[in-house]
């Protein structure tokens, strides 16, 4: 029987273009905050997992560098990588170590410094996030293209509009402007989104997340440790789901949602013994605006095909049925790949502790959900957290 | 202060099946089919994960297809900077295989294409 595990400390660096720091300094920003938040020091941590995709930075093997800089030498057994879902993959590894009894306290650090290469190089690395041999090599797929293929199909099958996608961006920017740690802090209008430069039609610049640097950290502890340390606001992990799908996107056979998300969500809901109707606050992986619309549907917040309406009706706003991406989402807060999933845990932890200030979702049940997609729907992780 | 890091140049060599490359040069598209259990693979692979055998035969894929979805690429990645905007589509062939192609002509979801190649990649020419 697995042990119960709680999040007892979280940290989040400022996201953005961070020419002012190296990757290890960036990681330390969130590690320091999480240690402080939990009241622990490095010697209390039994294991550290570093989540980083690394390919866009000079440190291709960042785990030992991060560990050295942060005084965690001797505690870092591995770096994990699951493309854009690297953060939750790291969290899953740390959670598993605690749940299994291997260690009592584990830390997951997510960090990526993505602006060390230029945009064209970054697009080429991202484009290889599909199936290089059979996609990128011949067809020059970019990351936005993969999501655009889903957007076009969703529009054709369900009548989803570019305006509805733009609303996701407007919502993200509105909240990003209220989050001092967000990469983009300027509100935008539907018209500005629609008129922004086309990247890979129907995806435009303002439908896309920025290329960001950042780090986030979460500390996980067993129930016994939570009691021993007298943690007053543990946030319990009550459900975890994970799944994957074909790498070659054409093989998936449908392009209106992510099967990986659907499978991961079902698993997480079953484990947590809750339904989508119980979720009051969530982070939904919105690397591109269509992703959030599909996320509402795949996570069961609304019926398949009704995601566009869901945002249009304000149901994912603060105070709505499910407050979604209230810190600005990947779209405005930023998407440093390795950090994103852990930054999502940071957000939901803050929400469930009623510490989200102006971005606080009114909660009754105190149940939140974290959803992190890797690649172009290759992986999905869903985590359910409860106060 | 930011200073230039040492440049990193990586050159790769990758392996494609001879049969696939030769077929593309003839303007044909081929997949593999397991002689034991009949599983069909596109992208082609030489090992059958369904039954575990590795006795495959090459089969030709129908050149009639339907556009399932597409995107027009304006912001090009490294290696494609000198191309005009190109259209990437997913096509479902008459025999039920889903594949990626460049689309030539005015695309629409549900539109019909004739599959051919440009000696390197699969092309779906819009026919209606």
Short mmCIF file of C-alpha atoms in Angstrom, two decimals:
data_model
loop_
_atom_site.label_atom_id
_atom_site.label_comp_id
_atom_site.label_asym_id
_atom_site.label_seq_id
_atom_site.Cartn_x
_atom_site.Cartn_y
_atom_site.Cartn_z
CA UNK A 1 0.00 0.00 0.00
CA UNK A 2 1.46 3.32 -1.07
CA UNK A 3 1.96 6.02 1.57
CA UNK A 4 0.05 9.28 1.40
CA UNK A 5 2.15 12.12 0.07
CA UNK A 6 1.76 15.87 0.48
CA UNK A 7 3.31 18.92 -1.12
CA UNK A 8 4.90 20.82 1.78
CA UNK A 9 6.88 23.50 -0.02
CA UNK A 10 6.85 25.26 -3.38
CA UNK A 11 8.95 27.83 -5.16
CA UNK A 12 8.77 29.59 -8.51
CA UNK A 13 11.39 31.84 -10.08
CA UNK A 14 10.49 34.86 -12.13
CA UNK A 15 9.74 33.55 -15.65
CA UNK A 16 10.89 35.44 -18.72
CA UNK A 17 14.02 36.16 -20.67
CA UNK A 18 16.58 35.76 -17.93
CA UNK A 19 19.91 36.95 -19.33
CA UNK A 20 20.76 37.99 -15.78
CA UNK A 21 21.30 34.44 -14.48
CA UNK A 22 22.90 31.11 -15.36
CA UNK A 23 20.83 27.93 -15.30
CA UNK A 24 22.07 26.98 -11.82
CA UNK A 25 21.33 30.44 -10.44
CA UNK A 26 17.88 30.24 -11.98
CA UNK A 27 17.23 26.84 -10.39
CA UNK A 28 18.38 28.13 -7.01
CA UNK A 29 15.74 30.90 -7.09
CA UNK A 30 12.94 28.36 -6.83
CA UNK A 31 14.84 25.85 -4.67
CA UNK A 32 15.57 28.56 -2.08
CA UNK A 33 11.93 29.66 -2.07
CA UNK A 34 10.65 26.09 -1.68
CA UNK A 35 13.07 25.33 1.16
CA UNK A 36 11.99 28.50 2.90
CA UNK A 37 8.32 27.73 2.26
CA UNK A 38 8.64 24.27 3.85
CA UNK A 39 10.93 25.38 6.68
CA UNK A 40 13.46 22.75 5.67
CA UNK A 41 17.13 22.84 4.78
CA UNK A 42 19.03 20.84 2.17
CA UNK A 43 20.02 18.19 4.74
CA UNK A 44 16.34 17.28 5.25
CA UNK A 45 15.87 16.30 1.62
CA UNK A 46 16.28 12.60 0.88
CA UNK A 47 16.24 12.79 -2.91
CA UNK A 48 16.27 15.44 -5.61
CA UNK A 49 14.98 14.87 -9.13
CA UNK A 50 15.92 17.47 -11.73
CA UNK A 51 13.50 17.95 -14.61
CA UNK A 52 15.08 19.68 -17.59
CA UNK A 53 14.93 19.33 -21.35
CA UNK A 54 18.30 21.12 -21.58
CA UNK A 55 18.70 21.11 -25.39
CA UNK A 56 18.30 24.86 -25.73
CA UNK A 57 20.93 25.70 -23.14
CA UNK A 58 24.69 25.22 -22.95
CA UNK A 59 24.43 22.81 -20.01
CA UNK A 60 23.27 19.63 -21.71
CA UNK A 61 23.56 17.70 -18.44
CA UNK A 62 22.24 20.21 -15.91
CA UNK A 63 21.42 18.01 -12.91
CA UNK A 64 24.89 17.89 -11.29
CA UNK A 65 25.46 21.61 -11.95
CA UNK A 66 22.16 22.54 -10.31
CA UNK A 67 22.87 20.24 -7.38
CA UNK A 68 26.36 21.64 -6.82
CA UNK A 69 25.19 25.24 -6.87
CA UNK A 70 22.28 24.60 -4.52
CA UNK A 71 24.09 22.60 -1.87
CA UNK A 72 22.30 19.39 -2.84
CA UNK A 73 25.35 17.30 -3.75
CA UNK A 74 24.79 13.69 -2.81
CA UNK A 75 21.02 13.89 -3.23
CA UNK A 76 20.47 14.01 -6.99
CA UNK A 77 20.10 10.59 -8.56
CA UNK A 78 18.63 11.56 -11.91
CA UNK A 79 17.46 14.06 -14.44
CA UNK A 80 14.12 13.33 -16.10
CA UNK A 81 12.81 14.47 -19.47
CA UNK A 82 9.32 14.24 -20.96
CA UNK A 83 9.40 17.24 -23.29
CA UNK A 84 6.92 19.91 -22.17
CA UNK A 85 5.65 17.59 -19.41
CA UNK A 86 9.11 17.26 -17.87
CA UNK A 87 8.02 19.13 -14.72
CA UNK A 88 5.27 16.69 -13.84
CA UNK A 89 7.45 13.76 -14.85
CA UNK A 90 9.96 14.98 -12.25
CA UNK A 91 7.14 15.41 -9.75
CA UNK A 92 5.93 11.86 -10.43
CA UNK A 93 9.43 10.52 -9.80
CA UNK A 94 9.74 12.40 -6.50
CA UNK A 95 6.20 11.44 -5.46
CA UNK A 96 6.90 7.78 -6.22
CA UNK A 97 10.07 7.81 -4.14
CA UNK A 98 8.11 9.08 -1.13
CA UNK A 99 4.99 6.96 -1.69
CA UNK A 100 7.08 3.80 -1.94
CA UNK A 101 8.90 4.49 1.32
CA UNK A 102 12.31 4.85 -0.34
CA UNK A 103 12.65 8.35 1.16
CA UNK A 104 10.51 10.47 3.48
CA UNK A 105 11.11 13.79 1.73
CA UNK A 106 11.89 14.34 -1.94
CA UNK A 107 12.35 17.47 -4.01
CA UNK A 108 11.57 17.95 -7.70
CA UNK A 109 13.28 20.88 -9.41
CA UNK A 110 12.31 21.91 -12.92
CA UNK A 111 14.52 24.27 -14.85
CA UNK A 112 15.13 25.30 -18.42
CA UNK A 113 16.95 28.24 -19.89
CA UNK A 114 15.50 28.28 -23.38
CA UNK A 115 16.68 31.66 -24.64
CA UNK A 116 20.34 30.69 -24.94
CA UNK A 117 19.67 29.83 -28.61
CA UNK A 118 17.95 31.95 -31.27
CA UNK A 119 14.31 31.52 -32.33
CA UNK A 120 15.04 29.64 -35.55
CA UNK A 121 17.18 27.12 -33.65
CA UNK A 122 14.53 26.86 -30.96
CA UNK A 123 11.87 26.14 -33.60
CA UNK A 124 14.10 23.45 -35.09
CA UNK A 125 14.62 21.78 -31.73
CA UNK A 126 10.89 22.02 -31.00
CA UNK A 127 10.07 20.66 -34.45
CA UNK A 128 12.07 17.59 -33.55
CA UNK A 129 9.73 17.14 -30.62
CA UNK A 130 7.57 15.02 -32.93
CA UNK A 131 9.11 12.13 -34.82
CA UNK A 132 12.24 13.53 -36.48
CA UNK A 133 12.80 10.79 -39.01
CA UNK A 134 9.31 10.72 -40.49
CA UNK A 135 8.06 14.24 -39.82
CA UNK A 136 10.54 17.07 -39.31
CA UNK A 137 13.13 15.80 -41.76
CA UNK A 138 10.78 15.83 -44.75
CA UNK A 139 8.07 18.28 -43.80
CA UNK A 140 9.63 20.96 -41.56
CA UNK A 141 7.04 20.60 -38.83
CA UNK A 142 7.32 23.20 -36.09
CA UNK A 143 5.84 22.89 -32.65
CA UNK A 144 3.11 25.42 -33.46
CA UNK A 145 2.33 23.34 -36.59
CA UNK A 146 1.49 20.27 -34.57
CA UNK A 147 -1.01 22.21 -32.47
CA UNK A 148 -2.28 23.96 -35.61
CA UNK A 149 -3.16 20.55 -37.09
CA UNK A 150 -5.39 19.97 -34.06
CA UNK A 151 -6.84 23.49 -34.26
CA UNK A 152 -7.82 23.14 -37.95
CA UNK A 153 -9.52 19.80 -37.33
CA UNK A 154 -11.29 21.06 -34.18
CA UNK A 155 -12.58 24.03 -36.15
CA UNK A 156 -13.82 21.79 -38.98
CA UNK A 157 -15.49 19.20 -36.76
CA UNK A 158 -16.94 21.36 -33.97
CA UNK A 159 -17.07 24.83 -35.46
CA UNK A 160 -14.56 26.19 -32.95
CA UNK A 161 -13.53 29.68 -34.03
CA UNK A 162 -10.33 31.68 -34.07
CA UNK A 163 -12.16 34.20 -31.84
CA UNK A 164 -12.78 31.52 -29.20
CA UNK A 165 -9.10 30.60 -29.28
CA UNK A 166 -8.23 34.28 -28.96
CA UNK A 167 -10.35 34.44 -25.79
CA UNK A 168 -8.03 31.92 -24.15
CA UNK A 169 -5.13 34.26 -24.86
CA UNK A 170 -7.04 37.30 -23.60
CA UNK A 171 -7.84 35.48 -20.34
CA UNK A 172 -4.22 34.34 -19.90
CA UNK A 173 -2.80 37.80 -20.50
CA UNK A 174 -5.33 39.35 -18.12
CA UNK A 175 -4.12 37.12 -15.28
CA UNK A 176 -0.48 37.26 -16.37
CA UNK A 177 -0.65 41.04 -15.92
CA UNK A 178 -1.58 40.41 -12.28
CA UNK A 179 1.26 37.94 -11.66
CA UNK A 180 4.63 39.59 -11.01
CA UNK A 181 6.41 36.32 -11.86
CA UNK A 182 4.81 36.06 -15.33
CA UNK A 183 6.87 36.44 -18.50
CA UNK A 184 4.23 38.55 -20.29
CA UNK A 185 2.40 41.10 -18.18
CA UNK A 186 0.48 43.06 -20.78
CA UNK A 187 -3.26 42.55 -21.40
CA UNK A 188 -4.32 41.87 -25.02
CA UNK A 189 -7.62 42.10 -26.88
CA UNK A 190 -9.32 39.57 -29.17
CA UNK A 191 -8.61 41.85 -32.10
CA UNK A 192 -4.90 42.04 -31.27
CA UNK A 193 -4.71 38.25 -31.10
CA UNK A 194 -6.50 37.83 -34.44
CA UNK A 195 -4.28 40.43 -36.11
CA UNK A 196 -1.02 39.12 -34.70
CA UNK A 197 1.52 37.56 -37.07
CA UNK A 198 0.66 34.12 -38.42
CA UNK A 199 3.10 31.48 -37.20
CA UNK A 200 1.51 28.31 -38.53
CA UNK A 201 -2.07 29.00 -39.59
CA UNK A 202 -4.49 29.06 -37.77
CA UNK A 203 -2.00 29.64 -34.94
CA UNK A 204 -0.83 33.19 -34.58
CA UNK A 205 1.84 34.75 -32.41
CA UNK A 206 -0.62 35.65 -29.66
CA UNK A 207 -2.04 32.11 -29.70
CA UNK A 208 1.41 30.87 -28.72
CA UNK A 209 3.32 30.72 -25.46
CA UNK A 210 6.59 32.66 -25.33
CA UNK A 211 10.05 31.07 -25.22
CA UNK A 212 10.90 31.43 -21.55
CA UNK A 213 13.55 30.82 -18.94
CA UNK A 214 12.48 29.76 -15.50
CA UNK A 215 12.51 27.29 -12.65
CA UNK A 216 10.03 25.84 -10.19
CA UNK A 217 10.43 23.48 -7.25
CA UNK A 218 8.11 21.34 -5.14
CA UNK A 219 8.94 19.39 -1.99
CA UNK A 220 7.02 16.17 -1.25
CA UNK A 221 6.74 14.49 2.15
CA UNK A 222 5.16 11.37 3.63
CA UNK A 223 2.20 11.65 6.02
CA UNK A 224 4.44 10.67 8.91
CA UNK A 225 6.87 13.48 8.11
CA UNK A 226 4.04 15.98 7.69
CA UNK A 227 2.96 15.18 11.25
CA UNK A 228 6.49 15.14 12.64
CA UNK A 229 7.33 18.49 11.06
CA UNK A 230 3.94 19.91 12.11
CA UNK A 231 3.26 21.22 8.60
CA UNK A 232 0.13 23.33 9.01
CA UNK A 233 -1.01 23.45 5.41
CA UNK A 234 -0.10 20.24 3.60
CA UNK A 235 -1.59 19.84 0.14
CA UNK A 236 -2.25 16.16 -0.47
CA UNK A 237 -1.71 14.44 -3.77
CA UNK A 238 -4.79 12.29 -4.07
CA UNK A 239 -4.64 11.24 -7.70
CA UNK A 240 -2.05 10.82 -10.42
CA UNK A 241 -2.52 9.74 -14.02
CA UNK A 242 -0.07 9.38 -16.88
CA UNK A 243 -0.33 8.10 -20.42
CA UNK A 244 1.16 8.48 -23.86
CA UNK A 245 0.20 8.27 -27.51
CA UNK A 246 1.88 7.66 -30.88
CA UNK A 247 4.83 9.91 -31.69
CA UNK A 248 3.96 10.11 -35.43
CA UNK A 249 1.02 12.48 -35.15
CA UNK A 250 -0.81 11.17 -38.23
CA UNK A 251 -1.10 7.72 -36.66
CA UNK A 252 -3.23 8.99 -33.80
CA UNK A 253 -6.30 8.76 -36.02
CA UNK A 254 -8.13 11.73 -34.53
CA UNK A 255 -7.01 15.30 -34.08
CA UNK A 256 -9.58 16.99 -31.89
CA UNK A 257 -8.18 16.06 -28.48
CA UNK A 258 -5.34 14.27 -26.76
CA UNK A 259 -5.95 10.61 -26.01
CA UNK A 260 -3.01 10.77 -23.57
CA UNK A 261 -4.84 13.43 -21.54
CA UNK A 262 -8.11 11.50 -21.59
CA UNK A 263 -6.41 8.35 -20.29
CA UNK A 264 -4.35 10.19 -17.68
CA UNK A 265 -7.37 12.12 -16.44
CA UNK A 266 -9.49 8.99 -16.05
CA UNK A 267 -6.72 7.35 -14.05
CA UNK A 268 -6.25 10.41 -11.80
CA UNK A 269 -9.98 10.85 -11.16
CA UNK A 270 -10.36 7.17 -10.26
CA UNK A 271 -7.42 7.27 -7.88
CA UNK A 272 -8.66 10.47 -6.21
CA UNK A 273 -12.27 9.23 -6.20
CA UNK A 274 -13.53 12.49 -7.64
CA UNK A 275 -15.23 13.54 -10.86
CA UNK A 276 -14.46 16.49 -13.14
CA UNK A 277 -17.37 18.31 -11.46
CA UNK A 278 -15.42 18.35 -8.19
CA UNK A 279 -12.53 20.35 -9.66
CA UNK A 280 -12.68 24.02 -8.68
CA UNK A 281 -9.32 25.27 -9.88
CA UNK A 282 -6.96 23.88 -12.51
CA UNK A 283 -3.93 24.48 -14.61
CA UNK A 284 -4.54 23.26 -18.14
CA UNK A 285 -1.60 22.91 -20.51
CA UNK A 286 -2.08 25.89 -22.85
CA UNK A 287 1.12 26.04 -24.89
CA UNK A 288 -1.20 27.18 -27.68
CA UNK A 289 -4.73 28.47 -27.21
CA UNK A 290 -6.35 25.43 -28.89
CA UNK A 291 -4.65 23.26 -26.26
CA UNK A 292 -6.63 24.85 -23.43
CA UNK A 293 -9.90 24.40 -25.33
CA UNK A 294 -9.11 20.72 -25.92
CA UNK A 295 -7.97 20.47 -22.30
CA UNK A 296 -11.39 21.53 -20.96
CA UNK A 297 -12.91 18.73 -23.02
CA UNK A 298 -10.33 16.00 -22.43
CA UNK A 299 -10.37 16.65 -18.68
CA UNK A 300 -14.17 16.46 -18.64
CA UNK A 301 -14.88 20.05 -17.59
CA UNK A 302 -17.22 20.22 -20.56
CA UNK A 303 -18.48 17.94 -23.33
CA UNK A 304 -16.31 17.17 -26.36
CA UNK A 305 -16.65 20.00 -28.84
CA UNK A 306 -17.91 22.52 -26.29
CA UNK A 307 -14.52 23.87 -25.21
CA UNK A 308 -14.87 27.03 -27.28
CA UNK A 309 -18.21 27.77 -25.64
CA UNK A 310 -16.74 27.03 -22.20
CA UNK A 311 -14.25 29.90 -22.48
CA UNK A 312 -16.78 32.13 -24.25
CA UNK A 313 -19.21 31.75 -21.34
CA UNK A 314 -16.50 32.67 -18.83
CA UNK A 315 -16.69 29.29 -17.11
CA UNK A 316 -12.89 29.07 -16.89
CA UNK A 317 -12.48 32.58 -15.48
CA UNK A 318 -11.73 33.34 -11.85
CA UNK A 319 -15.04 32.74 -10.08
CA UNK A 320 -16.26 30.49 -12.91
CA UNK A 321 -17.08 26.78 -12.77
CA UNK A 322 -13.38 25.89 -12.89
CA UNK A 323 -10.84 28.69 -12.55
CA UNK A 324 -8.26 27.78 -15.21
CA UNK A 325 -4.71 29.11 -15.50
CA UNK A 326 -5.31 31.97 -13.10
CA UNK A 327 -1.59 32.79 -12.91
CA UNK A 328 -1.46 33.48 -16.66
CA UNK A 329 -0.99 29.97 -18.01
CA UNK A 330 1.84 28.92 -20.27
CA UNK A 331 0.53 31.54 -22.67
CA UNK A 332 1.36 34.56 -20.51
CA UNK A 333 3.19 33.25 -17.45
CA UNK A 334 5.61 31.45 -19.76
CA UNK A 335 6.66 27.92 -20.60
CA UNK A 336 10.22 27.00 -19.60
CA UNK A 337 9.63 23.32 -20.45
CA UNK A 338 11.22 21.63 -17.45
CA UNK A 339 9.74 24.09 -14.97
CA UNK A 340 6.18 24.25 -16.26
CA UNK A 341 4.65 21.20 -14.55
CA UNK A 342 6.20 22.12 -11.20
CA UNK A 343 5.10 25.70 -11.63
CA UNK A 344 1.58 24.32 -12.05
CA UNK A 345 1.93 22.49 -8.72
CA UNK A 346 3.16 25.77 -7.24
CA UNK A 347 0.02 27.55 -8.47
CA UNK A 348 -2.49 24.97 -7.31
CA UNK A 349 -0.73 24.68 -3.94
CA UNK A 350 -0.99 28.47 -3.50
CA UNK A 351 -4.66 28.34 -4.51
CA UNK A 352 -5.51 25.50 -2.13
CA UNK A 353 -3.77 27.34 0.71
CA UNK A 354 -5.74 30.51 -0.10
CA UNK A 355 -2.45 32.28 -0.81
CA UNK A 356 -3.11 33.40 -4.39
CA UNK A 357 -3.95 36.97 -3.44
CA UNK A 358 -5.69 38.81 -6.32
CA UNK A 359 -5.67 35.60 -8.35
CA UNK A 360 -7.42 33.53 -5.69
CA UNK A 361 -10.23 31.30 -6.93
CA UNK A 362 -13.12 31.09 -4.42
CA UNK A 363 -13.02 27.48 -3.16
CA UNK A 364 -15.51 25.29 -1.31
CA UNK A 365 -14.17 21.76 -1.67
CA UNK A 366 -10.50 22.70 -2.03
CA UNK A 367 -9.84 20.31 -4.89
CA UNK A 368 -7.47 21.33 -7.69
CA UNK A 369 -6.06 19.71 -10.81
CA UNK A 370 -2.76 19.99 -12.64
CA UNK A 371 -2.52 18.98 -16.31
CA UNK A 372 0.80 18.90 -18.15
CA UNK A 373 1.16 17.71 -21.75
CA UNK A 374 4.47 16.56 -23.20
CA UNK A 375 5.35 17.02 -26.83
CA UNK A 376 2.48 17.28 -29.27
CA UNK A 377 0.23 15.12 -27.13
CA UNK A 378 2.82 12.38 -26.75
CA UNK A 379 2.62 12.36 -22.97
CA UNK A 380 0.11 13.65 -20.50
CA UNK A 381 0.23 13.80 -16.74
CA UNK A 382 -2.68 14.74 -14.51
CA UNK A 383 -2.38 15.31 -10.78
CA UNK A 384 -5.20 15.99 -8.34
CA UNK A 385 -4.41 17.94 -5.20
CA UNK A 386 -6.53 18.53 -2.09
CA UNK A 387 -6.24 20.58 0.99
CA UNK B 1 27.42 40.07 -18.57
CA UNK B 2 26.62 37.82 -21.51
CA UNK B 3 29.49 36.44 -23.55
CA UNK B 4 29.48 34.05 -26.51
CA UNK B 5 29.54 30.41 -25.49
CA UNK B 6 31.54 27.95 -27.58
CA UNK B 7 29.56 27.01 -30.69
CA UNK B 8 28.24 23.47 -30.90
CA UNK B 9 27.89 21.95 -34.33
CA UNK B 10 26.24 18.55 -34.48
CA UNK B 11 26.10 16.53 -37.70
CA UNK B 12 23.97 13.42 -37.85
CA UNK B 13 23.63 10.55 -40.29
CA UNK B 14 20.30 8.78 -40.30
CA UNK B 15 19.13 5.51 -41.80
CA UNK B 16 16.05 5.11 -43.96
CA UNK B 17 14.97 1.81 -45.50
CA UNK B 18 16.23 1.50 -49.10
CA UNK B 19 12.81 0.26 -50.23
CA UNK B 20 11.10 3.38 -48.94
CA UNK B 21 13.56 5.82 -50.54
CA UNK B 22 13.49 3.92 -53.85
CA UNK B 23 9.68 3.92 -53.88
CA UNK B 24 9.55 7.66 -53.18
CA UNK B 25 11.88 8.21 -56.13
CA UNK B 26 9.40 6.29 -58.30
CA UNK B 27 6.58 8.50 -56.98
CA UNK B 28 5.12 5.69 -54.85
CA UNK B 29 4.42 5.42 -51.15
CA UNK B 30 4.99 2.15 -49.35
CA UNK B 31 4.31 0.68 -45.94
CA UNK B 32 5.32 -2.61 -44.31
CA UNK B 33 2.98 -5.50 -43.58
CA UNK B 34 3.75 -8.38 -41.23
CA UNK B 35 3.71 -11.71 -43.11
CA UNK B 36 2.71 -13.48 -39.92
CA UNK B 37 -0.13 -11.42 -38.44
CA UNK B 38 -0.96 -8.93 -41.18
CA UNK B 39 -0.29 -5.76 -39.14
CA UNK B 40 0.44 -2.78 -41.38
CA UNK B 41 2.93 -0.10 -40.35
CA UNK B 42 3.29 3.44 -41.52
CA UNK B 43 5.86 4.79 -40.85
CA UNK B 44 7.25 1.49 -42.05
CA UNK B 45 9.10 -0.64 -39.53
CA UNK B 46 10.92 -3.91 -39.85
CA UNK B 47 9.87 -5.35 -36.51
CA UNK B 48 6.25 -6.25 -35.74
CA UNK B 49 5.43 -5.24 -32.19
CA UNK B 50 2.10 -7.03 -32.42
CA UNK B 51 3.36 -10.61 -32.87
CA UNK B 52 7.07 -10.12 -32.32
CA UNK B 53 8.15 -11.47 -35.74
CA UNK B 54 10.32 -9.54 -38.16
CA UNK B 55 9.25 -10.92 -41.50
CA UNK B 56 7.75 -7.98 -43.30
CA UNK B 57 6.69 -7.37 -46.87
CA UNK B 58 6.51 -3.99 -48.55
CA UNK B 59 3.05 -2.95 -49.74
CA UNK B 60 2.06 -0.03 -51.90
CA UNK B 61 -0.31 2.53 -50.37
CA UNK B 62 -3.28 3.89 -52.33
CA UNK B 63 -2.60 7.25 -53.94
CA UNK B 64 -6.14 8.49 -53.29
CA UNK B 65 -6.69 10.31 -50.03
CA UNK B 66 -8.65 12.82 -48.01
CA UNK B 67 -7.28 15.80 -46.08
CA UNK B 68 -8.05 15.28 -42.41
CA UNK B 69 -6.36 18.49 -41.25
CA UNK B 70 -3.65 20.93 -42.31
CA UNK B 71 -1.63 24.00 -41.33
CA UNK B 72 0.17 26.65 -43.37
CA UNK B 73 3.69 27.22 -42.02
CA UNK B 74 4.79 30.86 -42.11
CA UNK B 75 7.43 30.95 -39.38
CA UNK B 76 9.94 28.43 -40.69
CA UNK B 77 12.45 26.49 -38.63
CA UNK B 78 16.18 26.12 -39.18
CA UNK B 79 16.76 24.15 -42.38
CA UNK B 80 13.54 25.39 -44.03
CA UNK B 81 14.19 29.16 -43.98
CA UNK B 82 14.53 29.37 -47.75
CA UNK B 83 11.24 27.67 -48.55
CA UNK B 84 8.07 29.55 -49.45
CA UNK B 85 5.26 29.06 -46.94
CA UNK B 86 4.35 25.37 -47.10
CA UNK B 87 1.22 23.44 -46.15
CA UNK B 88 1.57 20.41 -43.90
CA UNK B 89 -1.40 18.09 -43.97
CA UNK B 90 -2.53 14.80 -42.53
CA UNK B 91 -4.04 12.62 -45.25
CA UNK B 92 -6.10 9.46 -44.82
CA UNK B 93 -5.59 7.18 -47.80
CA UNK B 94 -8.37 5.15 -49.39
CA UNK B 95 -6.93 2.07 -47.69
CA UNK B 96 -7.13 3.73 -44.26
CA UNK B 97 -3.52 4.72 -43.63
CA UNK B 98 -2.93 8.14 -42.06
CA UNK B 99 0.20 9.94 -43.16
CA UNK B 100 1.83 13.34 -43.21
CA UNK B 101 2.30 15.16 -46.52
CA UNK B 102 2.89 18.54 -48.03
CA UNK B 103 -0.31 19.74 -49.65
CA UNK B 104 -0.23 21.47 -53.04
CA UNK B 105 -3.27 23.50 -54.02
CA UNK B 106 -6.08 25.01 -51.96
CA UNK B 107 -6.56 22.78 -48.92
CA UNK B 108 -9.75 22.08 -47.02
CA UNK B 109 -10.66 19.51 -44.42
CA UNK B 110 -12.43 16.70 -46.28
CA UNK B 111 -10.85 17.74 -49.60
CA UNK B 112 -9.58 14.99 -51.90
CA UNK B 113 -5.94 14.66 -52.83
CA UNK B 114 -3.87 12.55 -55.18
CA UNK B 115 -0.73 11.34 -53.47
CA UNK B 116 2.57 11.54 -55.22
CA UNK B 117 6.11 12.51 -54.25
CA UNK B 118 8.64 15.16 -55.13
CA UNK B 119 11.44 12.57 -55.05
CA UNK B 120 11.94 13.24 -51.38
CA UNK B 121 8.66 13.72 -49.56
CA UNK B 122 5.02 12.77 -49.95
CA UNK B 123 2.89 15.36 -51.73
CA UNK B 124 -0.91 15.55 -51.68
CA UNK B 125 -2.17 17.37 -54.78
CA UNK B 126 -5.63 18.76 -54.22
CA UNK B 127 -8.07 17.31 -56.77
CA UNK B 128 -11.40 18.44 -55.31
#
